[in-house]
Amino acid sequence: MKMKKLLCIALALIMVLALAACGESGTEEPSLATDPAGEETTPAGDETTPAGEAKYVVGICQLAPHTALDAATQGFIDTLEAELGDAVEIKNNNAGGDANNCTTIIDGYIAEGVDLILANATGALQAAASATAEIPVLGTAVTNYAIALGLDDTMVEVLGNNISGTSDLAPLAQQAAMVQELFPDAATVGLLYCSAEPNSVYQIEVVKAELEALGYATEAYAFTDANDLATVTQTACDGSDVLYIPTDNTAANNTEAIANIVIPAGVPVVAGESGLCSGCGVATLSIDYYELGQITGKMAVQILTGEADVSEMAIGYDETVTKMYNAANCEALGITVPEDYEAIA
C-alpha cells in the first residue's frame, strides 16, 4: 500500500513538470531590457537625442585678447545662445596673441568633432583653413579673406569652400579724409603697422594712396612683432606730424606701449577701429565689433540648422560706421573734434 502511494506522487510531479515546459515553449526573449518597474530601456551605446533637442558644438579660437576681438566673440556667443539656447555648446579659447596656439586650439576642436569653428582674426582663420576642409569655418574681424588665405582674386566674396564669415574692413578712403578733417595743416603722416599681418599691409597700401591723393607725404613704419614695436613707434613719431594705425592685432594688443610713446611725443594717432583708438588714438571711423560678432552668429545658426551652405555664403559686413574720439587723449594733446564725433565710452 505504501509503495502504491509513492508511485502516485511521482506520477503527479511528472505531470506538473510537463505542463511547465509547455508554458515556456512559445515565449520570445524581449528585444529591450527592462528596468525593475517594467519600463523599456534603450541598450547602452544606442542613446538618441529627442526630436527638437539637437545638440550643436561650436569651437571659438580668438587670436588675442583685446577690445575689438573680445566684442566680436561676445556678439557671436550672445547670438548663438539667443537663437539656439541649450541646444548649443560653446567652447571658447584664446591664443594669447600666438598664432602657434591657434593651431593647437583648432586641432583640438577637430579631434573633438565640433560642428562649426569660429576663427576670430586672421591668424586664427589661417590656422583653421590649414587644418580642415570639412568642418564649416566662419571668420570674424578678418579684413580681406582672399589676402588672408593667399588667393589670387583679392576681390572674391564667396570662397566656395568650407569658409565664410565677416569682414572688419572700414571705409579706408573715409579714414584718410578724417586725417584731413582733423589735421589739415599736417605735412607728413606716418603709417604704423605690423609687417607680419597681411591685412595690415593691405590697409596701409590703400590708405597710403588715399592720403597722398589728398596732398600728404607718407612714410611707412613696419614693426615685426611686439619686441620692436616701441622702437619703431618712436622712429615714426620723430618723422611724422600724425600717425595712422590700421586694424592691426599686434598694435591693438599693445596700445599701452604705443600710448606711452605717442602722447609724450605730442603725435596724434588716427586709428582703424575704436578699441585701438581707446588705447592710444585720438579719433577713428569704426565699425561695431559686437555687431560684427552678431552678424557672424546669425550665419552660424543658418549653417548649423541646415538653412544655408557655408560654401554659398558671401562675406558679411557691418555697414554702419561711427566717427569716434578718445576724450582723454584729445585733451592731453589739445585737440578739439567736430560735434558729430561720438566719445568712446
PDB file of C-alpha atoms in Angstrom, residues 44-239:
ATOM      1  CA  ALA A  44      23.842  51.208 -23.703  1.00  0.00           C
ATOM      2  CA  GLY A  45      25.508  52.885 -26.684  1.00  0.00           C
ATOM      3  CA  ASP A  46      22.250  53.452 -28.591  1.00  0.00           C
ATOM      4  CA  GLU A  47      21.163  56.707 -26.889  1.00  0.00           C
ATOM      5  CA  THR A  48      19.400  59.168 -29.194  1.00  0.00           C
ATOM      6  CA  THR A  49      18.604  62.841 -28.738  1.00  0.00           C
ATOM      7  CA  PRO A  50      14.848  63.503 -28.560  1.00  0.00           C
ATOM      8  CA  ALA A  51      13.362  65.333 -31.540  1.00  0.00           C
ATOM      9  CA  GLY A  52      13.640  69.121 -31.192  1.00  0.00           C
ATOM     10  CA  GLU A  53      16.647  68.932 -28.862  1.00  0.00           C
ATOM     11  CA  ALA A  54      19.508  68.715 -31.380  1.00  0.00           C
ATOM     12  CA  LYS A  55      22.881  69.440 -29.846  1.00  0.00           C
ATOM     13  CA  TYR A  56      25.474  71.545 -31.691  1.00  0.00           C
ATOM     14  CA  VAL A  57      29.068  72.023 -30.556  1.00  0.00           C
ATOM     15  CA  VAL A  58      30.865  75.195 -31.663  1.00  0.00           C
ATOM     16  CA  GLY A  59      34.556  75.927 -31.056  1.00  0.00           C
ATOM     17  CA  ILE A  60      35.855  79.518 -30.876  1.00  0.00           C
ATOM     18  CA  CYS A  61      39.512  80.352 -31.497  1.00  0.00           C
ATOM     19  CA  GLN A  62      40.349  84.014 -30.795  1.00  0.00           C
ATOM     20  CA  LEU A  63      43.833  85.173 -31.766  1.00  0.00           C
ATOM     21  CA  ALA A  64      44.442  87.703 -28.993  1.00  0.00           C
ATOM     22  CA  PRO A  65      42.729  89.325 -26.011  1.00  0.00           C
ATOM     23  CA  HIS A  66      41.894  92.897 -26.978  1.00  0.00           C
ATOM     24  CA  THR A  67      38.778  95.059 -27.006  1.00  0.00           C
ATOM     25  CA  ALA A  68      37.692  94.624 -30.636  1.00  0.00           C
ATOM     26  CA  LEU A  69      38.155  90.856 -30.799  1.00  0.00           C
ATOM     27  CA  ASP A  70      36.582  90.397 -27.368  1.00  0.00           C
ATOM     28  CA  ALA A  71      33.497  92.293 -28.542  1.00  0.00           C
ATOM     29  CA  ALA A  72      33.204  90.201 -31.723  1.00  0.00           C
ATOM     30  CA  THR A  73      33.416  86.967 -29.730  1.00  0.00           C
ATOM     31  CA  GLN A  74      30.800  88.157 -27.242  1.00  0.00           C
ATOM     32  CA  GLY A  75      28.405  89.202 -30.001  1.00  0.00           C
ATOM     33  CA  PHE A  76      28.790  85.773 -31.599  1.00  0.00           C
ATOM     34  CA  ILE A  77      28.179  83.908 -28.322  1.00  0.00           C
ATOM     35  CA  ASP A  78      25.160  86.031 -27.370  1.00  0.00           C
ATOM     36  CA  THR A  79      23.538  85.436 -30.762  1.00  0.00           C
ATOM     37  CA  LEU A  80      24.072  81.661 -30.675  1.00  0.00           C
ATOM     38  CA  GLU A  81      22.662  81.405 -27.166  1.00  0.00           C
ATOM     39  CA  ALA A  82      19.672  83.612 -28.027  1.00  0.00           C
ATOM     40  CA  GLU A  83      18.865  81.616 -31.183  1.00  0.00           C
ATOM     41  CA  LEU A  84      19.696  78.067 -30.068  1.00  0.00           C
ATOM     42  CA  GLY A  85      19.535  78.141 -26.260  1.00  0.00           C
ATOM     43  CA  ASP A  86      20.579  74.911 -24.570  1.00  0.00           C
ATOM     44  CA  ALA A  87      20.886  73.171 -27.931  1.00  0.00           C
ATOM     45  CA  VAL A  88      24.346  74.677 -28.437  1.00  0.00           C
ATOM     46  CA  GLU A  89      27.546  74.030 -26.512  1.00  0.00           C
ATOM     47  CA  ILE A  90      30.237  76.685 -26.988  1.00  0.00           C
ATOM     48  CA  LYS A  91      33.922  76.076 -26.386  1.00  0.00           C
ATOM     49  CA  ASN A  92      35.893  79.341 -26.199  1.00  0.00           C
ATOM     50  CA  ASN A  93      39.705  79.526 -26.303  1.00  0.00           C
ATOM     51  CA  ASN A  94      42.126  82.437 -26.713  1.00  0.00           C
ATOM     52  CA  ALA A  95      45.552  82.026 -28.313  1.00  0.00           C
ATOM     53  CA  GLY A  96      47.049  84.916 -26.350  1.00  0.00           C
ATOM     54  CA  GLY A  97      48.446  86.552 -29.471  1.00  0.00           C
ATOM     55  CA  ASP A  98      50.463  83.482 -30.518  1.00  0.00           C
ATOM     56  CA  ALA A  99      49.497  82.074 -33.931  1.00  0.00           C
ATOM     57  CA  ASN A 100      51.024  78.704 -32.996  1.00  0.00           C
ATOM     58  CA  ASN A 101      48.492  78.429 -30.198  1.00  0.00           C
ATOM     59  CA  CYS A 102      45.731  78.870 -32.779  1.00  0.00           C
ATOM     60  CA  THR A 103      46.906  75.692 -34.489  1.00  0.00           C
ATOM     61  CA  THR A 104      46.806  73.777 -31.198  1.00  0.00           C
ATOM     62  CA  ILE A 105      43.312  75.056 -30.380  1.00  0.00           C
ATOM     63  CA  ILE A 106      41.938  74.280 -33.851  1.00  0.00           C
ATOM     64  CA  ASP A 107      43.472  70.781 -33.866  1.00  0.00           C
ATOM     65  CA  GLY A 108      41.779  70.114 -30.545  1.00  0.00           C
ATOM     66  CA  TYR A 109      38.396  71.129 -31.934  1.00  0.00           C
ATOM     67  CA  ILE A 110      38.856  68.874 -34.953  1.00  0.00           C
ATOM     68  CA  ALA A 111      39.741  65.930 -32.683  1.00  0.00           C
ATOM     69  CA  GLU A 112      36.588  66.598 -30.649  1.00  0.00           C
ATOM     70  CA  GLY A 113      34.472  66.680 -33.803  1.00  0.00           C
ATOM     71  CA  VAL A 114      32.886  70.118 -33.338  1.00  0.00           C
ATOM     72  CA  ASP A 115      30.123  71.116 -35.751  1.00  0.00           C
ATOM     73  CA  LEU A 116      31.498  74.593 -36.558  1.00  0.00           C
ATOM     74  CA  ILE A 117      34.584  76.699 -35.828  1.00  0.00           C
ATOM     75  CA  LEU A 118      34.679  80.475 -35.297  1.00  0.00           C
ATOM     76  CA  ALA A 119      38.101  81.871 -36.212  1.00  0.00           C
ATOM     77  CA  ASN A 120      38.419  85.352 -34.716  1.00  0.00           C
ATOM     78  CA  ALA A 121      41.130  87.340 -36.586  1.00  0.00           C
ATOM     79  CA  THR A 122      43.427  86.463 -39.461  1.00  0.00           C
ATOM     80  CA  GLY A 123      45.858  84.203 -37.578  1.00  0.00           C
ATOM     81  CA  ALA A 124      43.009  82.034 -36.315  1.00  0.00           C
ATOM     82  CA  LEU A 125      41.449  81.868 -39.787  1.00  0.00           C
ATOM     83  CA  GLN A 126      44.723  80.779 -41.378  1.00  0.00           C
ATOM     84  CA  ALA A 127      45.140  78.026 -38.777  1.00  0.00           C
ATOM     85  CA  ALA A 128      41.605  76.753 -39.357  1.00  0.00           C
ATOM     86  CA  ALA A 129      41.960  76.840 -43.155  1.00  0.00           C
ATOM     87  CA  SER A 130      45.156  74.795 -42.946  1.00  0.00           C
ATOM     88  CA  ALA A 131      43.668  72.253 -40.561  1.00  0.00           C
ATOM     89  CA  THR A 132      40.286  71.339 -42.075  1.00  0.00           C
ATOM     90  CA  ALA A 133      38.449  71.379 -45.378  1.00  0.00           C
ATOM     91  CA  GLU A 134      35.403  69.616 -43.929  1.00  0.00           C
ATOM     92  CA  ILE A 135      34.201  71.418 -40.785  1.00  0.00           C
ATOM     93  CA  PRO A 136      32.445  74.735 -41.530  1.00  0.00           C
ATOM     94  CA  VAL A 137      34.665  77.670 -40.548  1.00  0.00           C
ATOM     95  CA  LEU A 138      33.412  81.218 -40.035  1.00  0.00           C
ATOM     96  CA  GLY A 139      35.905  84.025 -39.631  1.00  0.00           C
ATOM     97  CA  THR A 140      35.289  87.367 -37.992  1.00  0.00           C
ATOM     98  CA  ALA A 141      37.416  90.506 -37.625  1.00  0.00           C
ATOM     99  CA  VAL A 142      39.275  89.495 -40.797  1.00  0.00           C
ATOM    100  CA  THR A 143      39.763  92.423 -43.186  1.00  0.00           C
ATOM    101  CA  ASN A 144      40.191  90.642 -46.527  1.00  0.00           C
ATOM    102  CA  TYR A 145      39.708  86.867 -46.722  1.00  0.00           C
ATOM    103  CA  ALA A 146      41.383  86.414 -50.087  1.00  0.00           C
ATOM    104  CA  ILE A 147      44.541  88.149 -48.882  1.00  0.00           C
ATOM    105  CA  ALA A 148      44.494  86.273 -45.583  1.00  0.00           C
ATOM    106  CA  LEU A 149      44.230  82.939 -47.418  1.00  0.00           C
ATOM    107  CA  GLY A 150      46.642  83.778 -50.233  1.00  0.00           C
ATOM    108  CA  LEU A 151      44.093  83.706 -53.058  1.00  0.00           C
ATOM    109  CA  ASP A 152      44.776  85.285 -56.454  1.00  0.00           C
ATOM    110  CA  ASP A 153      41.463  87.129 -56.676  1.00  0.00           C
ATOM    111  CA  THR A 154      41.573  89.609 -53.792  1.00  0.00           C
ATOM    112  CA  MET A 155      38.032  90.827 -54.505  1.00  0.00           C
ATOM    113  CA  VAL A 156      36.298  87.436 -54.139  1.00  0.00           C
ATOM    114  CA  GLU A 157      33.299  87.495 -51.784  1.00  0.00           C
ATOM    115  CA  VAL A 158      32.129  83.844 -51.947  1.00  0.00           C
ATOM    116  CA  LEU A 159      35.032  81.476 -51.309  1.00  0.00           C
ATOM    117  CA  GLY A 160      33.156  78.360 -52.425  1.00  0.00           C
ATOM    118  CA  ASN A 161      34.615  76.042 -49.801  1.00  0.00           C
ATOM    119  CA  ASN A 162      34.096  75.413 -46.082  1.00  0.00           C
ATOM    120  CA  ILE A 163      34.991  79.002 -45.155  1.00  0.00           C
ATOM    121  CA  SER A 164      32.984  82.218 -44.940  1.00  0.00           C
ATOM    122  CA  GLY A 165      32.487  84.876 -42.274  1.00  0.00           C
ATOM    123  CA  THR A 166      32.504  88.632 -41.686  1.00  0.00           C
ATOM    124  CA  SER A 167      34.995  91.377 -42.503  1.00  0.00           C
ATOM    125  CA  ASP A 168      36.010  94.308 -40.297  1.00  0.00           C
ATOM    126  CA  LEU A 169      37.114  96.407 -43.267  1.00  0.00           C
ATOM    127  CA  ALA A 170      36.271 100.038 -42.531  1.00  0.00           C
ATOM    128  CA  PRO A 171      35.982 102.608 -45.353  1.00  0.00           C
ATOM    129  CA  LEU A 172      39.665 103.425 -45.742  1.00  0.00           C
ATOM    130  CA  ALA A 173      39.106 106.425 -48.005  1.00  0.00           C
ATOM    131  CA  GLN A 174      36.887 107.969 -45.317  1.00  0.00           C
ATOM    132  CA  GLN A 175      39.530 107.300 -42.677  1.00  0.00           C
ATOM    133  CA  ALA A 176      42.061 109.159 -44.800  1.00  0.00           C
ATOM    134  CA  ALA A 177      39.569 112.003 -45.150  1.00  0.00           C
ATOM    135  CA  MET A 178      39.282 112.034 -41.346  1.00  0.00           C
ATOM    136  CA  VAL A 179      43.003 112.776 -41.124  1.00  0.00           C
ATOM    137  CA  GLN A 180      42.459 115.761 -43.398  1.00  0.00           C
ATOM    138  CA  GLU A 181      39.390 116.908 -41.449  1.00  0.00           C
ATOM    139  CA  LEU A 182      41.211 116.877 -38.112  1.00  0.00           C
ATOM    140  CA  PHE A 183      44.745 117.793 -39.208  1.00  0.00           C
ATOM    141  CA  PRO A 184      44.587 119.911 -42.375  1.00  0.00           C
ATOM    142  CA  ASP A 185      47.910 121.617 -41.612  1.00  0.00           C
ATOM    143  CA  ALA A 186      49.906 118.411 -41.114  1.00  0.00           C
ATOM    144  CA  ALA A 187      52.548 117.673 -43.720  1.00  0.00           C
ATOM    145  CA  THR A 188      53.620 114.078 -43.039  1.00  0.00           C
ATOM    146  CA  VAL A 189      51.554 111.077 -41.968  1.00  0.00           C
ATOM    147  CA  GLY A 190      53.379 108.057 -40.585  1.00  0.00           C
ATOM    148  CA  LEU A 191      51.813 104.660 -41.269  1.00  0.00           C
ATOM    149  CA  LEU A 192      52.465 102.318 -38.339  1.00  0.00           C
ATOM    150  CA  TYR A 193      51.671  98.604 -38.722  1.00  0.00           C
ATOM    151  CA  CYS A 194      52.845  95.022 -38.201  1.00  0.00           C
ATOM    152  CA  SER A 195      54.502  93.583 -41.315  1.00  0.00           C
ATOM    153  CA  ALA A 196      53.582  90.029 -40.241  1.00  0.00           C
ATOM    154  CA  GLU A 197      49.856  90.749 -40.689  1.00  0.00           C
ATOM    155  CA  PRO A 198      48.922  90.594 -44.402  1.00  0.00           C
ATOM    156  CA  ASN A 199      45.692  92.521 -43.929  1.00  0.00           C
ATOM    157  CA  SER A 200      47.565  95.344 -42.205  1.00  0.00           C
ATOM    158  CA  VAL A 201      49.879  95.540 -45.216  1.00  0.00           C
ATOM    159  CA  TYR A 202      46.823  95.702 -47.477  1.00  0.00           C
ATOM    160  CA  GLN A 203      45.209  98.535 -45.498  1.00  0.00           C
ATOM    161  CA  ILE A 204      48.406 100.547 -45.416  1.00  0.00           C
ATOM    162  CA  GLU A 205      48.771 100.327 -49.196  1.00  0.00           C
ATOM    163  CA  VAL A 206      45.213 101.602 -49.707  1.00  0.00           C
ATOM    164  CA  VAL A 207      45.399 104.391 -47.110  1.00  0.00           C
ATOM    165  CA  LYS A 208      48.811 105.499 -48.366  1.00  0.00           C
ATOM    166  CA  ALA A 209      47.398 106.101 -51.842  1.00  0.00           C
ATOM    167  CA  GLU A 210      44.356 107.921 -50.421  1.00  0.00           C
ATOM    168  CA  LEU A 211      46.464 110.212 -48.201  1.00  0.00           C
ATOM    169  CA  GLU A 212      48.880 111.055 -50.986  1.00  0.00           C
ATOM    170  CA  ALA A 213      45.941 111.936 -53.233  1.00  0.00           C
ATOM    171  CA  LEU A 214      44.920 114.421 -50.518  1.00  0.00           C
ATOM    172  CA  GLY A 215      48.370 116.033 -50.652  1.00  0.00           C
ATOM    173  CA  TYR A 216      50.106 114.418 -47.659  1.00  0.00           C
ATOM    174  CA  ALA A 217      53.592 112.982 -47.658  1.00  0.00           C
ATOM    175  CA  THR A 218      53.552 109.480 -46.166  1.00  0.00           C
ATOM    176  CA  GLU A 219      56.121 107.161 -44.644  1.00  0.00           C
ATOM    177  CA  ALA A 220      55.514 103.521 -43.716  1.00  0.00           C
ATOM    178  CA  TYR A 221      56.904 102.255 -40.382  1.00  0.00           C
ATOM    179  CA  ALA A 222      56.646  98.473 -40.046  1.00  0.00           C
ATOM    180  CA  PHE A 223      57.374  96.511 -36.882  1.00  0.00           C
ATOM    181  CA  THR A 224      57.686  92.724 -36.957  1.00  0.00           C
ATOM    182  CA  ASP A 225      56.164  91.936 -33.550  1.00  0.00           C
ATOM    183  CA  ALA A 226      55.762  93.334 -30.050  1.00  0.00           C
ATOM    184  CA  ASN A 227      59.519  93.188 -29.471  1.00  0.00           C
ATOM    185  CA  ASP A 228      60.392  96.035 -31.862  1.00  0.00           C
ATOM    186  CA  LEU A 229      57.090  97.912 -31.661  1.00  0.00           C
ATOM    187  CA  ALA A 230      58.332 100.556 -29.207  1.00  0.00           C
ATOM    188  CA  THR A 231      61.490 101.315 -31.185  1.00  0.00           C
ATOM    189  CA  VAL A 232      59.628 101.627 -34.486  1.00  0.00           C
ATOM    190  CA  THR A 233      56.887 103.747 -32.881  1.00  0.00           C
ATOM    191  CA  GLN A 234      59.470 106.186 -31.551  1.00  0.00           C
ATOM    192  CA  THR A 235      61.068 106.445 -35.004  1.00  0.00           C
ATOM    193  CA  ALA A 236      57.648 107.059 -36.523  1.00  0.00           C
ATOM    194  CA  CYS A 237      56.931 109.848 -34.037  1.00  0.00           C
ATOM    195  CA  ASP A 238      60.256 111.503 -34.821  1.00  0.00           C
ATOM    196  CA  GLY A 239      59.399 111.694 -38.530  1.00  0.00           C
TER     197      GLY A 239
END
